XYZ file of C-alpha atoms in Angstrom:
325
model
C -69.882 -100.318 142.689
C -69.895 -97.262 145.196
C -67.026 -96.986 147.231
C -66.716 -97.282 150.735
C -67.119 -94.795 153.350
C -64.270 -94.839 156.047
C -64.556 -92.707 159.615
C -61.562 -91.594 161.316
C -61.504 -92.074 164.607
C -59.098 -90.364 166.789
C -59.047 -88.475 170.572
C -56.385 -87.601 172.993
C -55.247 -90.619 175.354
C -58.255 -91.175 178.059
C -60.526 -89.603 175.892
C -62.836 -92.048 176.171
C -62.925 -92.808 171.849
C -62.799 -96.650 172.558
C -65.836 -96.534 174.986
C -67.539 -94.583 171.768
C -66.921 -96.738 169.432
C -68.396 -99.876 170.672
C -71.402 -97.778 171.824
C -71.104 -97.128 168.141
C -70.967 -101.051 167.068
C -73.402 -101.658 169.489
C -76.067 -99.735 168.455
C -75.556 -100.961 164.246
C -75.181 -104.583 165.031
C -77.386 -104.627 161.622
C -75.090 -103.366 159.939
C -71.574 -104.312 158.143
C -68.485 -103.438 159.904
C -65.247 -103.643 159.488
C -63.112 -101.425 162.249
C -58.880 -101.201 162.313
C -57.304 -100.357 165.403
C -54.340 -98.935 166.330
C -54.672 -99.540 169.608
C -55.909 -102.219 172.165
C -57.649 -99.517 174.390
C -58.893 -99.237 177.707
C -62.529 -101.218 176.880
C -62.280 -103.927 175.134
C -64.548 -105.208 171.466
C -66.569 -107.795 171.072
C -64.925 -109.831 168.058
C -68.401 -111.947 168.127
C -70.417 -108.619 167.245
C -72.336 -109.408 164.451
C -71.342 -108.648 160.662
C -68.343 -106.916 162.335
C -64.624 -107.361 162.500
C -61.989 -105.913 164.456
C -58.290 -106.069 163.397
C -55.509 -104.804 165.268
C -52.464 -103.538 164.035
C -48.996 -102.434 164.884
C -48.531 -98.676 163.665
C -45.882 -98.872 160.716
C -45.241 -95.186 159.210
C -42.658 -94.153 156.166
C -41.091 -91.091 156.683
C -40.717 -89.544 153.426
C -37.548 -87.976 152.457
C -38.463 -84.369 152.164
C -41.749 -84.626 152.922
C -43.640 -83.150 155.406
C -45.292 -84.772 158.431
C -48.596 -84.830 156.836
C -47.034 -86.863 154.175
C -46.150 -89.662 155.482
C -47.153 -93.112 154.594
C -49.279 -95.558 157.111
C -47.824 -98.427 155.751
C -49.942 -100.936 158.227
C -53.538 -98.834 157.120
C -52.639 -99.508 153.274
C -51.829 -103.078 154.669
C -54.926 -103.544 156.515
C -57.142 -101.532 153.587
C -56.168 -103.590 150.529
C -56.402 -107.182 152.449
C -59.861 -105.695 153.080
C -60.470 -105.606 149.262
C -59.418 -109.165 148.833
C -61.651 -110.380 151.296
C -64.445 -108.758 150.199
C -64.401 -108.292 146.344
C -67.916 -107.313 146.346
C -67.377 -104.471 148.586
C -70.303 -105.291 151.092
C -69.575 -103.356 153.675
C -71.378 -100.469 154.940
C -68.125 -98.940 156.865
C -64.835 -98.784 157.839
C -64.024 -97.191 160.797
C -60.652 -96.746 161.621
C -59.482 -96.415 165.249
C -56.156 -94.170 165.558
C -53.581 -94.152 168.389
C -54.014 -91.661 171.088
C -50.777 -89.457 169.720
C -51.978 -89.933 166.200
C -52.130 -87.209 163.888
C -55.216 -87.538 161.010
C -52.989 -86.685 158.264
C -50.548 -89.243 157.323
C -53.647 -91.484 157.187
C -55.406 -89.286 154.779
C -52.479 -88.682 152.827
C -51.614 -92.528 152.650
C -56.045 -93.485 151.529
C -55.882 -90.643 148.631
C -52.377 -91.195 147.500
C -52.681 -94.868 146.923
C -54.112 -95.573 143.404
C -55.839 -98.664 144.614
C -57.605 -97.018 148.068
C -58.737 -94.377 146.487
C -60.625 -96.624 143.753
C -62.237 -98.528 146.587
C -62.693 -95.922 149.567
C -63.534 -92.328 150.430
C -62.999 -90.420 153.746
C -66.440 -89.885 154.612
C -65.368 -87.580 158.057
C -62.858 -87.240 160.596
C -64.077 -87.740 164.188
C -62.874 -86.592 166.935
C -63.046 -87.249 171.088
C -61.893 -84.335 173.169
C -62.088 -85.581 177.254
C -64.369 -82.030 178.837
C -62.021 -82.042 181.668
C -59.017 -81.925 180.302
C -59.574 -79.809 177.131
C -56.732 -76.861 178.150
C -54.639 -79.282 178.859
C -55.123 -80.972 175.294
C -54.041 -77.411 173.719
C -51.010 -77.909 174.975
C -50.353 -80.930 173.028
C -49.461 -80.422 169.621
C -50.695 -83.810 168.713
C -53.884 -83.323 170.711
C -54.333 -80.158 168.907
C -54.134 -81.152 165.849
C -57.015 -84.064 166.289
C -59.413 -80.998 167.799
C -58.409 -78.601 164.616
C -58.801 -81.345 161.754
C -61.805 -82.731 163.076
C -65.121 -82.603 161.143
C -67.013 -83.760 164.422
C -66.090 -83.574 167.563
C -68.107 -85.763 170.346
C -67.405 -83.917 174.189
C -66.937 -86.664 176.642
C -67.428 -86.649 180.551
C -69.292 -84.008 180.062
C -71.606 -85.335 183.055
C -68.737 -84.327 185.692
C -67.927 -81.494 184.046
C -68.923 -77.742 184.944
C -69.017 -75.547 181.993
C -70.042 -77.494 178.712
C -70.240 -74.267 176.961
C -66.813 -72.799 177.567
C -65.820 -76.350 176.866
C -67.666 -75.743 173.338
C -66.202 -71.991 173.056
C -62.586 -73.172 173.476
C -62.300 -76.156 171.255
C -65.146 -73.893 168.451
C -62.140 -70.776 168.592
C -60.037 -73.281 167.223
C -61.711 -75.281 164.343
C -65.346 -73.129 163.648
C -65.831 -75.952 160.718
C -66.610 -79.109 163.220
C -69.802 -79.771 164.689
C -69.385 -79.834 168.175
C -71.425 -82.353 170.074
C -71.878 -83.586 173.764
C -71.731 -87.417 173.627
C -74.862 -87.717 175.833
C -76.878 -86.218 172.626
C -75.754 -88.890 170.110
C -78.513 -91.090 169.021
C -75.899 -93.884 168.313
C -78.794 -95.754 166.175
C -78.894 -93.003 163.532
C -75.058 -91.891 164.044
C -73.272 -93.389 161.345
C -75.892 -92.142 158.910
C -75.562 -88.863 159.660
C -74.726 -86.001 156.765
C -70.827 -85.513 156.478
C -69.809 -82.283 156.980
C -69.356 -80.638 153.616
C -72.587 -78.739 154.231
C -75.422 -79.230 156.301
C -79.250 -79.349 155.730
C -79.620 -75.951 157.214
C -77.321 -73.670 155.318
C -74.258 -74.046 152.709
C -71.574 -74.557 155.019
C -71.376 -75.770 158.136
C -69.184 -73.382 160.248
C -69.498 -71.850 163.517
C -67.648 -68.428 162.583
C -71.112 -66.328 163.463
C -71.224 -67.881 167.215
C -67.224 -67.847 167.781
C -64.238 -65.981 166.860
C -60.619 -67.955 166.862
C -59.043 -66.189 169.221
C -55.454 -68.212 169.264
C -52.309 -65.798 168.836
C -51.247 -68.094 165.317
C -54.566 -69.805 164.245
C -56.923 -68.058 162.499
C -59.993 -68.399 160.217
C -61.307 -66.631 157.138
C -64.550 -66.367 155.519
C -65.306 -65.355 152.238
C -68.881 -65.429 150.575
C -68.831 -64.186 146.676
C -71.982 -63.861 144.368
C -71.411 -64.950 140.821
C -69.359 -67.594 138.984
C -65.946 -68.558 139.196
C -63.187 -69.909 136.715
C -63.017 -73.717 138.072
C -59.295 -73.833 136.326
C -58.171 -70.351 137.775
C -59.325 -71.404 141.168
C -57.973 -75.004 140.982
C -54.539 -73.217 139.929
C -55.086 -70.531 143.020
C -55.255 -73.407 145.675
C -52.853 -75.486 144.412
C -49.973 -72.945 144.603
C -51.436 -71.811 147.937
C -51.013 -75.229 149.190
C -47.734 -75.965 148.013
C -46.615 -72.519 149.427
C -48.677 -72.584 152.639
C -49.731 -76.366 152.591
C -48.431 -77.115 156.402
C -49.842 -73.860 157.618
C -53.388 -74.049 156.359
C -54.921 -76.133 158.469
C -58.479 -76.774 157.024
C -60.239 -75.672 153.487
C -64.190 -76.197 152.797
C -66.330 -74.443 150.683
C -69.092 -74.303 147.872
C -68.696 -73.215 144.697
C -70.617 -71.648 141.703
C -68.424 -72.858 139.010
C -71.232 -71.393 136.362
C -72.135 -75.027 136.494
C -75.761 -75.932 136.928
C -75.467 -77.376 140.605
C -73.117 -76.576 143.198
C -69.356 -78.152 143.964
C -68.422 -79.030 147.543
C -64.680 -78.789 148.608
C -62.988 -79.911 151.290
C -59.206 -80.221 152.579
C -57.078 -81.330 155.565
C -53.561 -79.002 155.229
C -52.519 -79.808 151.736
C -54.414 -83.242 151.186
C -57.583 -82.178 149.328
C -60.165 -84.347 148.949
C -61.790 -84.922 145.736
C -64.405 -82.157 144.883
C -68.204 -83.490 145.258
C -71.033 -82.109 143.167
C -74.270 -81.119 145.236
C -77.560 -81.828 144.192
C -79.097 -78.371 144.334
C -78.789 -75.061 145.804
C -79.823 -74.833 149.704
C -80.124 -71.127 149.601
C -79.327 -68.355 147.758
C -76.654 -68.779 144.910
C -73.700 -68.011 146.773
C -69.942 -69.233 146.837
C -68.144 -69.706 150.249
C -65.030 -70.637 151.541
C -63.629 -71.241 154.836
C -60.167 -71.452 155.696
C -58.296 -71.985 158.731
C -54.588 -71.288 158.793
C -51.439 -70.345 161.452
C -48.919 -67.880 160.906
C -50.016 -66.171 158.166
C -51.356 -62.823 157.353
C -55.048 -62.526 156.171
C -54.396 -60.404 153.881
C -52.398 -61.724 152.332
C -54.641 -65.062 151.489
C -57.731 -62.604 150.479
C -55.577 -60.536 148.059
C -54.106 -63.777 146.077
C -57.265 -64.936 145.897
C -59.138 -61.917 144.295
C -56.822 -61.561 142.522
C -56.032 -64.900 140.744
C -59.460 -65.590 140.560
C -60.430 -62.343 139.006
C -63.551 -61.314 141.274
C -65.508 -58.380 141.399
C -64.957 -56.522 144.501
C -68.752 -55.596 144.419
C -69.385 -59.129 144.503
C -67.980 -60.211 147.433
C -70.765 -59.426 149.935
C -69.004 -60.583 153.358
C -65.361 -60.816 154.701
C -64.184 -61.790 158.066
């Protein structure tokens, strides 16, 4: 049977990611539900809503010896997931939506899912989303928990943004640090069609969904890189070439997606959270031209540095690669 699709659902404190997420329940009473939460919340869930439950938990995390935070465990999520599979051996729900703690950092819960041998036989990470409060989006960059919610974030819903003054250099600040997520004002949402909506490994209008043309990151330690290659590549060399990235670099690159022409006859999707990659995803066709692309954002590191390794490794044609930024 397919697995099922989980949503992350995170936001600063106030952010206003409760208030979403029954909008979100509300509007898919139809469907089946189940959502984990962290946290009570401001706004509070309708237990009766139908073919939905809401659990609560207590926030239990192993710190692994050694390990980095990223890497550690969410004990109470692996708690919560596999009682989920005993209730439900058929696996008929539509979604799992898991409500994070205001200081939460993605991670650890992604790390815990994939790492488990029984999660990651039931479930997938279908996206990451993310709340970010309009008024008070500075101030979030000066959280380091905050800011990591805003740069890990496949989608990121704006709230308030009806008593706020400037949406767009709202858009511009959080878009110079994470140019993968769709950024989008919650007042746009049709909540009816919003859990159906494409995940972010590519989008219906070009190969991968990035904002790199509109914005530049302009942070002094986070930056992004784009590379777009014609021809095929070794699957096995680049496999090799990320892994040893990653367990150099793992903390400090931030996010990884990209398509691939692995001389294969359809595309492969990838797409990873620091060093916690998910598991590649073949695409039906070709959206465009036959073109690789990757997209990485990273801190502290030179540029350089990350394009040489890879040409490198990888063995490409410099003639081939037909745009660098």
């Amino acid at each position: 049977m397919a697995k099922i699709p989980i949503i992350i659902l995170t936001g600063f404190l106030g952010s206003g990611k409760t208030t979403l997420l029954s909008e979100i329940l509300r509007f898919n009473a139809n469907k089946k539900i189940s959502v984990i939460i962290n946290e009570f919340g401001e706004v509070g869930l309708d237990n009766s809503i139908i073919n939905q439950e809401i659990m609560h938990t207590e926030e239990k995390t192993l710190l692994l010896q050694g390990g980095c935070v990223c890497c550690n465990k969410r004990e109470d999520l692996i708690e919560s997931l596999r009682d989920i599979i005993d209730r439900v051996p058929d696996k008929s729900l539509d979604y799992i939506i898991i409500e994070t703690t205001g200081l939460a950092n993605p991670a650890p819960i992604l790390f815990s899912i994939q790492s488990d041998p029984v999660l990651q036989h039931h479930f997938f990470i279908k996206e990451i989303l993310t709340c970010i409060d309009c008024l008070n989006v500075a101030l979030h960059l000066k959280n380091e928990e905050a800011l990591s919610q805003m740069m890990l974030a496949d989608r990121i819903i704006l709230t308030k943004q009806d008593i706020c003054d400037d949406i767009k250099e709202c858009e511009n600040l959080i878009a110079s640090h994470n140019i993968l997520a769709q950024i989008i004002p919650e007042e746009n949402l049709d909540f009816s069609r919003f859990l159906d909506s494409k995940t972010p490994y590519y989008d219906s209008n070009r190969g991968v969904n990035y904002r790199s043309k509109d914005y530049a990151s302009h942070t002094n330690n986070t930056h992004s890189l784009s590379i777009v290659f014609k021809g095929g590549i070794d699957w096995e060399a680049f496999c090799v070439w990320l892994s040893a990235l990653l367990y150099k670099y793992g903390e400090d690159i931030l996010r990884i997606k990209g398509i691939l022409d692995t001389n294969e006859e359809y595309p492969v999707a990838i797409n990873g959270v620091q060093h916690i990659m998910h598991p590649p995803t073949h695409l039906k066709e070709w959206l465009e031209k036959r073109e690789s692309e990757i997209i990485i954002i990273f801190r502290n590191l030179q540029k350089e540095v990350i394009k040489k390794s890879f040409e490198s490794f990888c063995g490409l044609d410099k003639k081939n690669i037909i745009e660098r930024t």
